[in-house]
mmCIF file of C-alpha atoms in Angstrom:
data_model
loop_
_atom_site.group_PDB
_atom_site.id
_atom_site.type_symbol
_atom_site.label_atom_id
_atom_site.label_comp_id
_atom_site.label_asym_id
_atom_site.label_seq_id
_atom_site.Cartn_x
_atom_site.Cartn_y
_atom_site.Cartn_z
ATOM 1 C CA PHE A 19 -29.076 -2.743 -5.333
ATOM 2 C CA LEU A 20 -25.562 -1.560 -5.583
ATOM 3 C CA ALA A 21 -23.180 -4.531 -5.373
ATOM 4 C CA SER A 22 -20.409 -2.674 -3.636
ATOM 5 C CA GLU A 23 -19.467 0.093 -1.121
ATOM 6 C CA LEU A 24 -18.584 3.155 4.333
ATOM 7 C CA ALA A 25 -15.595 4.163 7.749
ATOM 8 C CA MET A 26 -14.939 4.750 11.399
ATOM 9 C CA PRO A 27 -16.718 3.431 14.493
ATOM 10 C CA MET A 28 -18.843 5.173 16.939
ATOM 11 C CA GLY A 29 -20.281 4.448 20.413
ATOM 12 C CA GLY A 30 -18.633 4.068 23.771
ATOM 13 C CA ARG A 31 -19.577 0.620 25.031
ATOM 14 C CA PRO A 32 -18.679 -2.861 23.616
ATOM 15 C CA ASP A 33 -22.438 -3.630 23.037
ATOM 16 C CA PHE A 34 -23.198 -0.109 21.510
ATOM 17 C CA ALA A 35 -23.700 -1.375 18.077
ATOM 18 C CA LYS A 36 -26.035 -4.135 19.135
ATOM 19 C CA GLN A 37 -28.153 -1.765 21.119
ATOM 20 C CA LYS A 38 -28.387 0.703 18.212
ATOM 21 C CA LEU A 39 -29.451 -2.073 15.818
ATOM 22 C CA VAL A 40 -32.000 -3.348 18.195
ATOM 23 C CA GLU A 41 -33.533 0.189 18.571
ATOM 24 C CA ALA A 42 -33.561 0.600 14.723
ATOM 25 C CA GLY A 43 -35.293 -2.765 14.369
ATOM 26 C CA GLN A 44 -32.298 -4.101 12.481
ATOM 27 C CA LEU A 45 -31.288 -6.963 14.872
ATOM 28 C CA ILE A 46 -33.453 -10.095 15.288
ATOM 29 C CA THR A 47 -32.916 -12.543 18.123
ATOM 30 C CA SER A 48 -34.069 -16.083 17.470
ATOM 31 C CA ASP A 49 -35.611 -18.413 20.066
ATOM 32 C CA SER A 50 -32.048 -20.000 20.480
ATOM 33 C CA GLY A 51 -30.730 -16.573 21.505
ATOM 34 C CA LYS A 52 -28.662 -16.081 18.243
ATOM 35 C CA ASP A 53 -28.684 -12.550 16.792
ATOM 36 C CA SER A 54 -28.924 -11.937 13.102
ATOM 37 C CA LEU A 55 -29.573 -8.940 10.896
ATOM 38 C CA SER A 56 -33.023 -8.374 9.423
ATOM 39 C CA PRO A 57 -33.290 -8.288 5.668
ATOM 40 C CA MET A 58 -33.787 -4.526 5.670
ATOM 41 C CA ALA A 59 -30.275 -3.994 6.929
ATOM 42 C CA THR A 60 -28.681 -5.850 4.002
ATOM 43 C CA ASP A 61 -29.213 -3.464 1.150
ATOM 44 C CA VAL A 62 -27.507 -0.118 0.447
ATOM 45 C CA GLU A 63 -30.597 1.923 0.615
ATOM 46 C CA ALA A 64 -31.357 0.790 4.175
ATOM 47 C CA VAL A 65 -27.845 1.743 5.395
ATOM 48 C CA VAL A 66 -27.947 5.203 3.551
ATOM 49 C CA ASN A 67 -31.413 5.960 5.002
ATOM 50 C CA GLN A 68 -30.284 5.138 8.580
ATOM 51 C CA ALA A 69 -27.225 7.442 8.037
ATOM 52 C CA LEU A 70 -29.563 10.279 6.719
ATOM 53 C CA ARG A 71 -31.790 10.028 9.751
ATOM 54 C CA ARG A 72 -28.699 10.285 12.122
ATOM 55 C CA ILE A 73 -28.163 13.824 10.694
ATOM 56 C CA GLY A 74 -31.833 14.682 10.867
ATOM 57 C CA ASN A 75 -32.762 14.121 7.296
ATOM 58 C CA GLU A 76 -36.157 12.460 7.269
ATOM 59 C CA THR A 77 -36.456 12.166 3.570
ATOM 60 C CA PRO A 78 -35.316 8.639 2.599
ATOM 61 C CA ILE A 79 -34.044 7.595 -0.808
ATOM 62 C CA GLY A 80 -35.975 4.903 -2.599
ATOM 63 C CA TYR A 81 -33.223 3.694 -4.920
ATOM 64 C CA ILE A 82 -29.524 4.390 -4.948
ATOM 65 C CA PHE A 83 -29.658 5.355 -8.627
ATOM 66 C CA GLU A 84 -32.777 7.566 -8.394
ATOM 67 C CA GLY A 85 -30.876 10.793 -9.052
ATOM 68 C CA SER A 86 -31.840 12.737 -5.936
ATOM 69 C CA ARG A 87 -29.218 14.752 -4.290
ATOM 70 C CA ALA A 88 -28.844 12.267 -1.349
ATOM 71 C CA SER A 89 -28.487 9.342 -3.669
ATOM 72 C CA ARG A 90 -25.894 11.124 -5.696
ATOM 73 C CA VAL A 91 -23.789 11.950 -2.660
ATOM 74 C CA ALA A 92 -24.223 8.299 -1.460
ATOM 75 C CA LEU A 93 -22.851 6.949 -4.790
ATOM 76 C CA GLU A 94 -19.818 9.262 -4.371
ATOM 77 C CA ILE A 95 -18.860 8.363 -0.810
ATOM 78 C CA TYR A 96 -20.339 4.882 -0.017
ATOM 79 C CA GLY A 97 -17.635 2.713 -1.548
ATOM 80 C CA GLN A 98 -14.769 4.816 -0.231
ATOM 81 C CA THR A 99 -16.314 5.001 3.268
ATOM 82 C CA ARG A 100 -16.793 1.233 3.424
ATOM 83 C CA ASP A 101 -13.325 0.514 2.363
ATOM 84 C CA ASP A 102 -11.890 2.971 4.874
ATOM 85 C CA LEU A 103 -13.721 1.150 7.558
ATOM 86 C CA LEU A 104 -12.530 -2.279 6.415
ATOM 87 C CA ARG A 105 -8.997 -1.017 6.498
ATOM 88 C CA SER A 106 -9.267 0.604 9.997
ATOM 89 C CA HIS A 107 -9.322 -2.656 11.931
ATOM 90 C CA SER A 108 -8.411 -6.279 11.424
ATOM 91 C CA TRP A 109 -12.003 -7.474 11.069
ATOM 92 C CA GLY A 110 -12.314 -11.178 11.393
ATOM 93 C CA PHE A 111 -15.049 -11.546 8.693
ATOM 94 C CA ALA A 112 -12.861 -9.539 6.219
ATOM 95 C CA ARG A 113 -9.737 -11.748 6.690
ATOM 96 C CA ARG A 114 -8.407 -13.655 3.635
ATOM 97 C CA ASP A 115 -5.552 -16.154 3.453
ATOM 98 C CA ILE A 116 -4.296 -17.078 -0.107
ATOM 99 C CA THR A 117 -1.112 -18.543 -1.579
ATOM 100 C CA LEU A 118 0.191 -15.745 -3.873
ATOM 101 C CA THR A 119 0.829 -16.103 -7.508
ATOM 102 C CA LEU A 120 4.581 -15.856 -8.306
ATOM 103 C CA LEU A 121 5.472 -13.410 -11.077
ATOM 104 C CA LYS A 122 9.268 -13.098 -10.925
ATOM 105 C CA THR A 123 12.261 -14.557 -9.105
ATOM 106 C CA ALA A 124 15.881 -13.503 -8.619
ATOM 107 C CA PRO A 125 18.289 -15.681 -10.669
ATOM 108 C CA VAL A 126 19.865 -18.642 -8.887
ATOM 109 C CA GLY A 127 23.195 -17.592 -7.477
ATOM 110 C CA GLY A 128 22.437 -13.943 -7.673
ATOM 111 C CA TYR A 129 22.904 -11.384 -10.417
ATOM 112 C CA GLY A 130 26.709 -11.903 -10.923
ATOM 113 C CA VAL A 131 28.235 -10.351 -13.962
ATOM 114 C CA ALA A 132 24.968 -10.026 -15.902
ATOM 115 C CA GLY A 133 23.497 -7.665 -13.347
ATOM 116 C CA TRP A 134 19.983 -6.912 -12.765
ATOM 117 C CA THR A 135 17.249 -6.834 -15.447
ATOM 118 C CA SER A 136 13.541 -6.169 -15.373
ATOM 119 C CA ALA A 137 12.868 -9.888 -15.598
ATOM 120 C CA SER A 138 13.669 -10.110 -11.944
ATOM 121 C CA PRO A 139 12.425 -8.341 -8.808
ATOM 122 C CA PRO A 140 14.263 -5.221 -7.865
ATOM 123 C CA PRO A 141 17.071 -5.921 -5.317
ATOM 124 C CA PRO A 142 17.189 -6.907 -2.480
ATOM 125 C CA TRP A 143 13.944 -8.811 -3.005
ATOM 126 C CA ILE A 144 14.074 -12.477 -4.368
ATOM 127 C CA TYR A 145 10.445 -12.910 -5.168
ATOM 128 C CA GLU A 146 7.736 -10.792 -6.769
ATOM 129 C CA TYR A 147 4.037 -11.882 -6.374
ATOM 130 C CA ALA A 148 0.805 -10.590 -7.832
ATOM 131 C CA TYR A 149 -1.308 -8.394 -5.633
ATOM 132 C CA PRO A 150 -4.722 -9.987 -4.721
ATOM 133 C CA GLY A 151 -7.497 -8.286 -6.678
ATOM 134 C CA ASP A 152 -9.838 -7.789 -3.667
ATOM 135 C CA CYS A 153 -7.019 -6.739 -1.217
ATOM 136 C CA LEU A 154 -7.569 -3.628 0.785
ATOM 137 C CA LYS A 155 -4.584 -4.132 3.250
ATOM 138 C CA ILE A 156 -1.903 -6.618 3.548
ATOM 139 C CA ARG A 157 -1.775 -7.820 7.154
ATOM 140 C CA SER A 158 1.223 -10.176 7.092
ATOM 141 C CA ILE A 159 3.205 -12.466 4.652
ATOM 142 C CA ARG A 160 3.672 -15.936 5.885
ATOM 143 C CA ASP A 161 5.689 -18.971 4.980
ATOM 144 C CA ALA A 162 3.993 -22.080 3.576
ATOM 145 C CA PRO A 163 3.611 -24.272 6.667
ATOM 146 C CA ILE A 164 5.486 -27.616 6.601
ATOM 147 C CA PHE A 165 3.386 -28.816 9.475
ATOM 148 C CA ILE A 166 -0.248 -28.028 9.972
ATOM 149 C CA PRO A 167 -0.935 -25.983 12.101
ATOM 150 C CA SER A 168 2.183 -23.905 12.259
ATOM 151 C CA PHE A 169 2.799 -22.021 15.418
ATOM 152 C CA ASP A 170 5.780 -20.010 14.159
ATOM 153 C CA PRO A 171 4.991 -16.311 14.786
ATOM 154 C CA ARG A 172 8.117 -14.894 13.037
ATOM 155 C CA PRO A 173 7.246 -11.839 10.864
ATOM 156 C CA ASN A 174 8.385 -11.682 7.348
ATOM 157 C CA LEU A 175 9.484 -8.437 5.649
ATOM 158 C CA PHE A 176 7.656 -7.498 2.507
ATOM 159 C CA ASN A 177 6.989 -4.408 0.448
ATOM 160 C CA GLU A 178 4.227 -3.242 -1.859
ATOM 161 C CA ALA A 179 5.310 -1.710 -5.225
ATOM 162 C CA ASN A 180 4.084 -0.880 -8.707
ATOM 163 C CA ASP A 181 5.785 -2.913 -11.516
ATOM 164 C CA ASN A 182 5.664 -0.875 -14.620
ATOM 165 C CA THR A 183 7.481 -3.598 -16.659
ATOM 166 C CA LEU A 184 4.413 -5.701 -16.611
ATOM 167 C CA VAL A 185 1.701 -5.453 -19.244
ATOM 168 C CA PRO A 186 -0.363 -3.781 -18.091
ATOM 169 C CA PRO A 187 1.459 -2.294 -15.201
ATOM 170 C CA ALA A 188 0.383 -3.704 -11.877
ATOM 171 C CA LYS A 189 0.667 -3.465 -8.152
ATOM 172 C CA VAL A 190 2.920 -6.265 -6.702
ATOM 173 C CA ILE A 191 4.279 -7.802 -3.424
ATOM 174 C CA LEU A 192 7.995 -8.032 -2.894
ATOM 175 C CA THR A 193 9.437 -10.398 -0.294
ATOM 176 C CA ASN A 194 12.167 -13.015 0.263
ATOM 177 C CA VAL A 195 9.543 -15.776 1.185
ATOM 178 C CA ALA A 196 9.207 -18.734 -1.154
ATOM 179 C CA GLY A 197 5.670 -19.949 -1.762
ATOM 180 C CA ALA A 198 4.351 -16.980 0.240
ATOM 181 C CA ILE A 199 0.930 -16.904 1.839
ATOM 182 C CA ALA A 200 -0.726 -13.441 2.234
ATOM 183 C CA VAL A 201 -3.024 -12.659 5.054
ATOM 184 C CA TYR A 202 -4.988 -9.637 4.128
ATOM 185 C CA THR A 203 -8.222 -7.689 4.492
ATOM 186 C CA GLY A 204 -10.471 -8.266 1.647
ATOM 187 C CA GLN A 205 -13.112 -5.808 -0.062
ATOM 188 C CA ILE A 206 -16.252 -7.296 1.229
ATOM 189 C CA THR A 207 -19.152 -5.941 -0.700
ATOM 190 C CA ASP A 208 -21.740 -8.617 0.264
ATOM 191 C CA MET A 209 -23.728 -6.984 3.050
ATOM 192 C CA THR A 210 -25.251 -10.291 4.209
ATOM 193 C CA THR A 211 -21.806 -11.291 5.561
ATOM 194 C CA TRP A 212 -21.324 -8.063 7.658
ATOM 195 C CA PRO A 213 -21.641 -8.483 11.435
ATOM 196 C CA PRO A 214 -23.917 -6.125 13.350
ATOM 197 C CA ASP A 215 -21.209 -3.913 14.744
ATOM 198 C CA PHE A 216 -19.712 -3.376 11.352
ATOM 199 C CA THR A 217 -23.160 -2.286 9.939
ATOM 200 C CA GLU A 218 -23.599 0.159 12.771
ATOM 201 C CA PHE A 219 -20.150 1.589 12.212
ATOM 202 C CA MET A 220 -20.888 1.973 8.547
ATOM 203 C CA VAL A 221 -24.137 3.897 9.374
ATOM 204 C CA GLU A 222 -22.212 6.199 11.796
ATOM 205 C CA ALA A 223 -19.405 6.874 9.431
ATOM 206 C CA LEU A 224 -21.648 7.546 6.525
ATOM 207 C CA GLY A 225 -23.670 9.954 8.657
ATOM 208 C CA ARG A 226 -20.527 11.958 9.285
ATOM 209 C CA ARG A 227 -19.685 12.349 5.726
ATOM 210 C CA PHE A 228 -23.394 13.098 4.762
ATOM 211 C CA ALA A 229 -23.317 15.793 7.445
ATOM 212 C CA THR A 230 -20.554 17.591 5.453
ATOM 213 C CA ALA A 231 -21.756 16.949 1.958
ATOM 214 C CA LEU A 232 -25.526 17.519 2.529
ATOM 215 C CA ALA A 233 -26.050 19.705 5.485
ATOM 216 C CA GLY A 234 -22.778 21.709 5.396
ATOM 217 C CA ASN A 235 -23.156 22.104 9.155
ATOM 218 C CA PRO A 236 -19.907 21.636 11.152
ATOM 219 C CA GLU A 237 -21.830 21.096 14.359
ATOM 220 C CA LEU A 238 -23.226 17.874 12.919
ATOM 221 C CA LEU A 239 -19.796 16.470 12.695
ATOM 222 C CA LYS A 240 -19.258 16.735 16.569
ATOM 223 C CA ILE A 241 -20.749 13.321 17.194
ATOM 224 C CA ASP A 242 -19.178 12.971 20.531
ATOM 225 C CA ALA A 243 -15.435 12.581 19.830
ATOM 226 C CA GLU A 244 -14.738 11.040 23.159
ATOM 227 C CA GLU A 245 -17.332 8.265 22.499
ATOM 228 C CA GLU A 246 -16.039 7.704 18.978
ATOM 229 C CA GLN A 247 -12.440 7.240 20.253
ATOM 230 C CA ALA A 248 -13.644 4.817 22.976
ATOM 231 C CA SER A 249 -15.533 2.809 20.315
ATOM 232 C CA ARG A 250 -12.380 2.625 18.181
ATOM 233 C CA GLN A 251 -10.343 1.308 21.069
ATOM 234 C CA ALA A 252 -12.938 -1.227 22.085
ATOM 235 C CA ALA A 253 -13.121 -2.456 18.545
ATOM 236 C CA ALA A 254 -9.329 -2.765 18.275
ATOM 237 C CA THR A 255 -9.235 -4.687 21.623
ATOM 238 C CA GLN A 256 -12.033 -7.048 20.486
ATOM 239 C CA ARG A 257 -10.022 -7.825 17.239
ATOM 240 C CA GLY A 258 -6.666 -8.257 19.059
#
């Protein structure tokens, strides 16, 4: 199986994703009433084949690396589409909170006569931190809490930049927060951790991209725009 890699929701009702997964035989309800994904929904081939069926392609792929036209297209678009979808909402399952790794600080007392050098963050920033390797989108930068829990909602300014003075050059986070904690959306490649609605949105998004790449039929892209917009709004509401 491919260990990584889909974007944009569909469906007009809050339970749209669950209904679709039930119809596809991808959702199992236990005796306790708890829903869970069936094993066949937790591999790349299953998601790709569901997307192909949505655009009327009844020839499934057997293996993502088999070399068929559909599998080659899937390899090109799968990871990008997944990451686009993860970035599109503040998914709870994709949230990560970490203390950032400090790379540079401004000199105590300011730059004074010596002025700025590349050993310090670019003004007006005081701290430069390493960008998390699995980060797709920074949601916020927070102070390290003195008391647990911390109920201080004040936002902190930050900027993302590329530091070409590092070896090798790297993406960094600039802020004036000491001991900063980053809240961000991580690149979640483990499909067993995806909730059912995310999997359904993946299938819909991949289907739209397949429609262009495989079918070349613009009509297949008109998958009820009003319903799609309603789904995006519902997903945004559910995730605050």
